Amino acid sequence: MPEPVPVPMSATLAADEVMARRRQAGERVVPMTSGEIGLPVHPVLAGRLAAAVHENAYGPVAGSGELRTAAAGYWERRGIGTDPGLVVAGPGSKPLLFALLLAIGGDVIVPVPGWVSYAAQARLVGARPLPVPIQPGQGGVPDPDRLREAVTAARAAGKNPRSVVVTVPDNPTGTIAAPGTVRRLAEAARELDLVIVSDEIYRDLVYPASAPAVSPAAHAPERTVVTTGLTKNLALGGWRTGVARLPDSDIGQALHTRLVSVASQIWSSPTAPVQAAAAYAFGEPPEITEHIAASRRLHEAVVRAVAARFSAAGAVLAPVRATCYLYPDFEPLRERLARTQGVRDGDDLTRLLLERHGVGVLPASAFGETGRPLRIRAATSRLYGDSPAQRTAALAAPDPVELPWIRSTVERIGEALADITGACADASQP
């Protein structure tokens, strides 16, 4: 009997559990391990969920007609033509991504660095993750030239790459691949006959001054699957809802049949009350779009303040353009950190920040990087307060970084970084 596939705990969720245990033990911690959005549920959505609580039938495997139509409209407003009949809903975009890899089959190209679950999910479905590096500042999208090389080499070695996963905007780097990079990726996928799985869960968290994120579906609509949900833009991670848009093509039609069959065997149907609230949210009424805009302003203000502390400590960061993520590189400090702290890579740096200062981050190795890089990922989305009142105040504040509880946390991060690097803790606001 073959041995079961090794299943590591998600690096983000495992780190979250460590932080929770430390907090329960009375330690003061700064949780920047996962991208859970620490904001309250919009009251209108809470009301919609409560009103639908008695909807307890399974319903269609692909999701209710109301939700699929609303999701199609959401994508239409972003320039991605979508047939509601080719939308599939599920209990979160994460299960949908897993089911998609199972439905597509074959080996999977993943970006490096890339979200912690892409490679793990590929292995779980019996595929091989084939890592392809990104270009500097082009997070989430494998370098198109190196993609061609990797696929050619893989097929020559008897492997079977059939899909490429991209993240637009990106986790872990917080960057957005340039339109030209996305276009070249789409062209390469067409040439290589790859299905593109575009994880766009962060699309609504692009900062106003940044150029909009461009989906591969704009350039290769016939072979691009787009996934999203309400986990990030509306802080509804615990509600577990996601949607996938399949292309209106022979590829998409065949994939839709397989995906719905997979879903029928795994989750049967999405949660009915959550679907009712999600359909309303994807319709984007004014109060929802205003709430998302306020969230985006909050994310930008706090992530820029924390970025300034990393820069003051001597780390190098790509320009902050979206999400709540930072991916600082401490390479310029390698010699100093090794000499003064015994730190030789991101794993060492992560342990030091946690043990000495209670600051939780993740090392670059969690995102597929090799060669002992001195990079870490920090998520700022849970720095908005410890109570619903504080988080609501942060959402409404003209300058949330000036709120005492956010200011003190940002200062503590700066002090921790200054301590381990020997830099000055003071950093002016960007």
XYZ file of C-alpha atoms in Angstrom:
430
model
C 0.000 0.000 0.000
C 1.527 3.375 -0.975
C 2.399 5.819 1.742
C 0.003 8.775 2.125
C 1.117 12.118 0.732
C 2.816 14.148 3.477
C 0.520 17.005 4.495
C 2.297 19.859 6.265
C 0.241 22.264 8.309
C -0.362 25.549 6.480
C 2.528 27.797 7.505
C 0.230 30.747 8.100
C -2.272 28.820 10.194
C 0.447 27.033 12.158
C 2.092 30.364 12.964
C -1.288 31.788 13.959
C -1.717 28.970 16.461
C 1.676 29.752 17.972
C 0.715 33.401 18.329
C -2.628 32.466 19.900
C -0.941 30.232 22.477
C 1.479 32.991 23.422
C -1.334 35.499 23.771
C -3.312 33.077 25.944
C -0.230 32.650 28.116
C -0.300 36.367 28.809
C 2.443 37.434 26.433
C 2.142 40.638 24.475
C 2.407 39.728 20.819
C 2.294 41.488 17.465
C 0.549 39.069 15.066
C 1.751 39.594 11.497
C 1.744 35.934 10.482
C -1.414 35.608 8.401
C -3.495 37.883 6.226
C -6.715 37.500 8.158
C -8.424 40.883 8.000
C -9.127 42.143 11.512
C -12.237 44.196 10.773
C -15.925 43.913 11.747
C -18.669 42.452 9.576
C -20.733 45.118 7.868
C -24.111 45.298 9.696
C -26.084 44.949 6.471
C -24.323 41.681 5.651
C -24.879 40.423 9.189
C -28.571 41.158 8.723
C -28.682 39.353 5.387
C -27.027 36.311 6.928
C -29.431 36.289 9.865
C -32.437 36.648 7.589
C -31.351 33.565 5.636
C -30.598 31.373 8.640
C -33.574 29.088 7.953
C -32.374 28.275 4.424
C -31.131 24.778 5.177
C -31.532 22.890 1.891
C -28.477 21.812 -0.061
C -29.283 23.771 -3.197
C -27.394 23.518 -6.507
C -23.847 22.165 -6.343
C -22.505 25.148 -8.304
C -24.258 27.638 -6.038
C -27.539 29.513 -6.156
C -28.583 31.297 -9.323
C -28.699 34.549 -7.366
C -25.082 34.236 -6.219
C -23.750 33.133 -9.614
C -25.512 36.013 -11.355
C -24.189 38.508 -8.810
C -20.650 37.167 -9.182
C -20.894 37.367 -12.970
C -21.934 41.017 -12.648
C -18.983 41.668 -10.327
C -16.581 40.404 -12.998
C -18.423 42.160 -15.831
C -17.889 45.491 -14.043
C -14.168 44.714 -14.067
C -14.082 44.038 -17.784
C -14.164 40.241 -17.565
C -17.119 38.868 -19.486
C -18.722 36.081 -17.481
C -21.544 33.623 -18.128
C -23.391 32.964 -14.820
C -23.743 29.374 -15.988
C -19.954 29.073 -15.845
C -19.621 30.382 -12.288
C -19.046 27.846 -9.526
C -19.346 28.797 -5.855
C -17.749 26.952 -2.983
C -16.914 27.124 0.724
C -14.026 29.553 0.227
C -11.689 30.240 -2.662
C -9.102 27.920 -1.085
C -11.232 24.749 -1.547
C -12.115 25.993 -5.024
C -8.435 26.265 -5.934
C -7.859 22.722 -4.688
C -10.832 21.405 -6.634
C -9.679 23.245 -9.751
C -6.233 21.651 -9.634
C -7.913 18.272 -9.260
C -10.273 18.988 -12.156
C -7.536 20.279 -14.481
C -5.108 17.460 -13.711
C -1.414 17.326 -14.513
C 1.481 19.148 -12.897
C 1.215 22.763 -11.772
C 3.474 25.766 -12.385
C 3.614 27.889 -9.221
C 5.242 31.298 -8.711
C 8.191 31.667 -6.343
C 7.687 33.233 -3.934
C 4.050 32.180 -3.867
C 1.233 31.645 -1.401
C 1.974 28.796 1.009
C -0.847 26.486 -0.151
C -0.296 26.373 -3.930
C 2.506 23.815 -3.900
C 0.939 21.871 -1.038
C -2.391 21.611 -2.831
C -0.666 20.430 -6.003
C 0.974 17.604 -4.064
C -2.324 16.711 -2.388
C -4.013 16.160 -5.751
C -1.135 13.918 -6.827
C 0.578 16.504 -9.021
C 4.072 17.973 -8.948
C 4.446 21.683 -8.230
C 6.950 23.157 -10.684
C 8.361 26.396 -9.225
C 9.149 29.315 -11.526
C 10.612 32.540 -10.071
C 8.913 35.899 -10.472
C 10.648 38.979 -11.834
C 11.599 41.650 -9.269
C 8.527 43.668 -8.278
C 6.243 41.430 -10.377
C 4.845 39.316 -7.574
C 2.394 36.525 -8.207
C 3.200 35.962 -11.894
C 6.001 33.583 -12.946
C 8.572 35.118 -15.279
C 7.097 34.293 -18.734
C 10.473 33.478 -20.292
C 11.452 31.163 -17.462
C 7.964 29.657 -17.614
C 8.602 28.581 -21.201
C 11.958 27.100 -20.219
C 10.492 25.261 -17.227
C 7.576 23.770 -19.154
C 9.809 22.681 -22.047
C 12.273 21.044 -19.651
C 9.503 19.422 -17.619
C 7.845 17.886 -20.661
C 11.192 16.648 -21.949
C 11.655 14.932 -18.566
C 8.277 13.194 -18.837
C 6.333 15.536 -16.575
C 2.929 16.875 -17.502
C 2.466 20.579 -16.684
C -1.104 21.578 -17.526
C -1.754 24.696 -15.461
C -0.076 27.787 -14.064
C -1.265 29.545 -10.919
C -0.924 33.321 -10.618
C -1.901 35.792 -7.889
C -3.064 39.277 -8.912
C -2.340 41.274 -6.693
C 0.191 39.162 -4.883
C 0.550 37.427 -1.570
C 3.278 37.430 -0.189
C 4.938 40.446 -1.816
C 2.078 42.959 -1.889
C 3.065 43.919 -5.444
C 1.098 43.886 -8.705
C 2.497 42.365 -11.876
C 2.759 44.942 -14.655
C 0.225 44.719 -17.512
C 2.994 43.743 -19.911
C 4.093 40.877 -17.693
C 0.521 39.588 -17.424
C 0.082 39.840 -21.190
C 3.309 37.901 -21.819
C 2.247 35.271 -19.304
C -1.067 34.854 -21.105
C 0.698 34.534 -24.462
C 3.057 31.903 -23.063
C 0.169 29.947 -21.563
C -1.590 29.901 -24.930
C 1.566 28.733 -26.721
C 2.166 26.020 -24.120
C -1.514 25.007 -23.842
C -1.698 25.735 -20.115
C -4.803 26.629 -18.141
C -4.254 29.809 -16.116
C -5.704 29.803 -12.611
C -5.772 33.444 -11.525
C -6.258 33.927 -7.790
C -7.680 37.454 -7.560
C -8.842 37.464 -3.949
C -6.960 40.759 -3.374
C -8.165 42.577 -6.470
C -10.285 45.064 -4.497
C -7.347 46.002 -2.256
C -5.280 47.940 -4.809
C -4.448 51.384 -3.470
C -6.051 54.324 -5.293
C -2.789 55.791 -6.583
C -1.675 52.474 -8.086
C -2.514 51.211 -11.539
C -5.381 48.678 -11.474
C -4.490 45.007 -11.446
C -4.851 43.395 -14.873
C -6.274 39.885 -15.000
C -4.837 37.286 -17.395
C -8.468 36.826 -18.468
C -8.097 40.127 -20.354
C -5.493 38.519 -22.634
C -6.333 34.805 -22.633
C -10.049 34.672 -21.818
C -10.498 31.232 -23.355
C -8.116 29.544 -20.880
C -8.190 31.646 -17.720
C -10.068 30.641 -14.591
C -10.519 33.471 -12.083
C -11.195 32.887 -8.396
C -12.165 35.363 -5.713
C -14.204 35.652 -2.539
C -15.126 37.946 0.333
C -12.355 36.920 2.715
C -10.116 39.918 2.090
C -12.193 42.818 0.790
C -14.948 42.343 3.380
C -13.095 40.463 6.147
C -15.417 37.440 5.940
C -12.824 34.688 6.224
C -14.860 32.744 8.761
C -17.890 32.677 6.497
C -15.992 30.571 3.957
C -17.341 31.629 0.605
C -15.676 31.852 -2.793
C -16.488 31.860 -6.485
C -14.724 30.742 -9.644
C -15.295 32.136 -13.124
C -14.654 29.560 -15.846
C -13.950 30.624 -19.431
C -16.653 30.477 -22.088
C -14.770 28.071 -24.351
C -14.374 24.357 -24.947
C -11.716 24.361 -22.216
C -14.049 26.123 -19.817
C -17.067 23.967 -20.569
C -15.149 20.740 -19.996
C -13.555 22.119 -16.848
C -16.939 23.262 -15.517
C -18.313 19.733 -15.823
C -15.345 18.264 -13.968
C -15.273 20.989 -11.309
C -18.966 20.599 -10.458
C -18.481 16.829 -10.255
C -15.546 17.272 -7.876
C -17.554 19.740 -5.793
C -20.470 17.310 -5.604
C -18.189 14.729 -4.030
C -16.438 17.075 -1.580
C -18.750 19.820 -0.321
C -22.096 19.059 -2.023
C -23.107 22.727 -2.107
C -22.045 26.063 -0.624
C -23.562 27.127 2.697
C -27.043 28.448 1.917
C -27.313 31.402 4.359
C -23.812 32.604 3.444
C -24.725 32.480 -0.241
C -27.602 34.881 0.384
C -25.323 37.420 2.052
C -22.592 36.892 -0.552
C -25.000 37.507 -3.433
C -25.887 40.862 -1.903
C -22.200 41.753 -1.410
C -21.191 40.812 -4.968
C -23.971 43.093 -6.204
C -21.849 45.957 -4.782
C -24.494 48.288 -3.367
C -23.150 51.684 -2.216
C -22.752 50.803 1.456
C -20.604 47.789 0.543
C -18.351 49.658 -1.890
C -17.916 52.436 0.670
C -16.989 49.892 3.335
C -14.387 48.319 1.047
C -12.977 51.753 0.181
C -12.608 52.547 3.892
C -10.878 49.197 4.445
C -8.498 49.905 1.582
C -7.561 53.301 3.056
C -6.903 51.684 6.417
C -4.750 48.931 4.930
C -2.686 51.442 2.981
C -2.103 53.768 5.930
C -0.958 51.028 8.301
C 1.091 49.020 5.831
C 2.963 52.154 4.746
C 3.688 53.070 8.364
C 5.093 49.603 9.042
C 7.010 49.654 5.757
C 8.714 52.854 6.926
C 9.963 51.005 10.020
C 11.427 48.198 7.929
C 13.122 50.705 5.640
C 14.532 52.626 8.619
C 16.045 49.371 9.871
C 17.871 48.908 6.561
C 15.619 46.389 4.810
C 14.745 46.756 1.128
C 11.106 46.654 0.007
C 9.353 46.854 -3.327
C 6.928 49.797 -3.582
C 3.774 49.123 -1.582
C 0.849 49.074 -4.032
C -1.811 46.697 -2.733
C -2.938 44.309 0.011
C -1.719 44.276 3.606
C 1.576 42.483 2.943
C 5.219 43.463 3.120
C 8.105 41.325 1.899
C 11.226 43.031 3.229
C 14.676 41.843 2.204
C 17.413 42.091 4.844
C 20.194 41.097 2.458
C 22.025 44.450 2.905
C 22.285 43.560 6.610
C 23.411 39.951 6.163
C 26.922 40.378 7.521
C 25.794 42.491 10.492
C 22.940 40.158 11.424
C 25.184 37.093 11.227
C 27.882 38.763 13.355
C 25.689 40.335 16.019
C 22.637 38.046 16.162
C 23.665 34.737 14.598
C 20.969 35.308 11.961
C 21.760 33.758 8.593
C 18.389 33.490 6.863
C 14.723 34.383 7.113
C 14.000 31.420 9.374
C 16.553 32.653 11.915
C 15.199 36.182 11.675
C 11.627 34.976 12.186
C 12.604 33.059 15.327
C 14.535 36.016 16.729
C 11.673 38.472 16.243
C 9.232 36.086 17.889
C 11.366 34.959 20.825
C 12.826 38.341 21.729
C 9.987 40.705 20.841
C 6.794 38.670 20.337
C 6.597 39.850 16.713
C 5.180 37.114 14.495
C 6.157 37.009 10.811
C 6.894 34.246 8.279
C 10.190 33.408 6.551
C 10.632 33.433 2.787
C 11.152 29.664 2.925
C 7.423 29.301 3.717
C 6.698 30.764 0.275
C 8.925 28.386 -1.657
C 12.179 30.343 -1.664
C 15.407 28.387 -1.361
C 19.047 29.286 -0.792
C 18.668 30.823 2.687
C 17.193 34.177 1.665
C 17.065 36.901 4.321
C 13.482 37.793 3.528
C 10.333 37.639 5.610
C 6.662 38.358 5.057
C 4.746 40.615 7.415
C 0.958 41.024 7.294
C -0.435 44.175 8.908
C -4.138 43.313 8.732
C -4.529 42.365 12.392
C -2.998 45.501 13.855
C -6.252 47.492 13.862
C -7.322 46.785 17.413
C -8.176 44.121 19.971
C -11.894 44.867 20.198
C -14.750 45.511 17.762
C -14.910 49.121 19.007
C -11.227 49.726 18.265
C -11.475 48.140 14.828
C -14.555 50.145 13.941
C -12.773 53.315 15.041
C -9.754 52.389 12.915
C -11.987 51.935 9.889
C -13.486 55.403 10.333
C -10.344 57.308 11.387
C -8.970 59.974 8.986
C -5.456 58.962 10.104
C -5.671 55.519 11.719
C -1.949 55.402 12.486
C -2.514 58.197 15.014
C -4.894 56.054 17.063
C -3.061 55.156 20.279
C -3.334 51.372 19.927
C -2.131 51.375 16.313
C 0.581 53.951 16.950
C 1.982 51.967 19.890
C 2.053 48.743 17.855
C 3.801 50.392 14.911
C 6.344 51.902 17.299
C 6.909 48.531 18.933
C 7.643 46.990 15.522
C 10.134 49.767 14.851
C 11.819 49.220 18.215
C 12.069 45.469 17.626
C 13.650 45.980 14.220
C 16.025 48.599 15.573
C 17.091 46.246 18.353
C 18.036 43.380 16.070
C 19.632 45.489 13.332
C 21.244 48.234 15.405
C 19.329 50.906 13.448
C 17.549 53.957 14.815
C 13.992 53.121 15.872
C 12.554 56.454 14.712
C 11.008 56.536 11.244
C 9.027 59.353 9.707
C 5.713 58.554 8.078
C 5.844 57.919 4.315
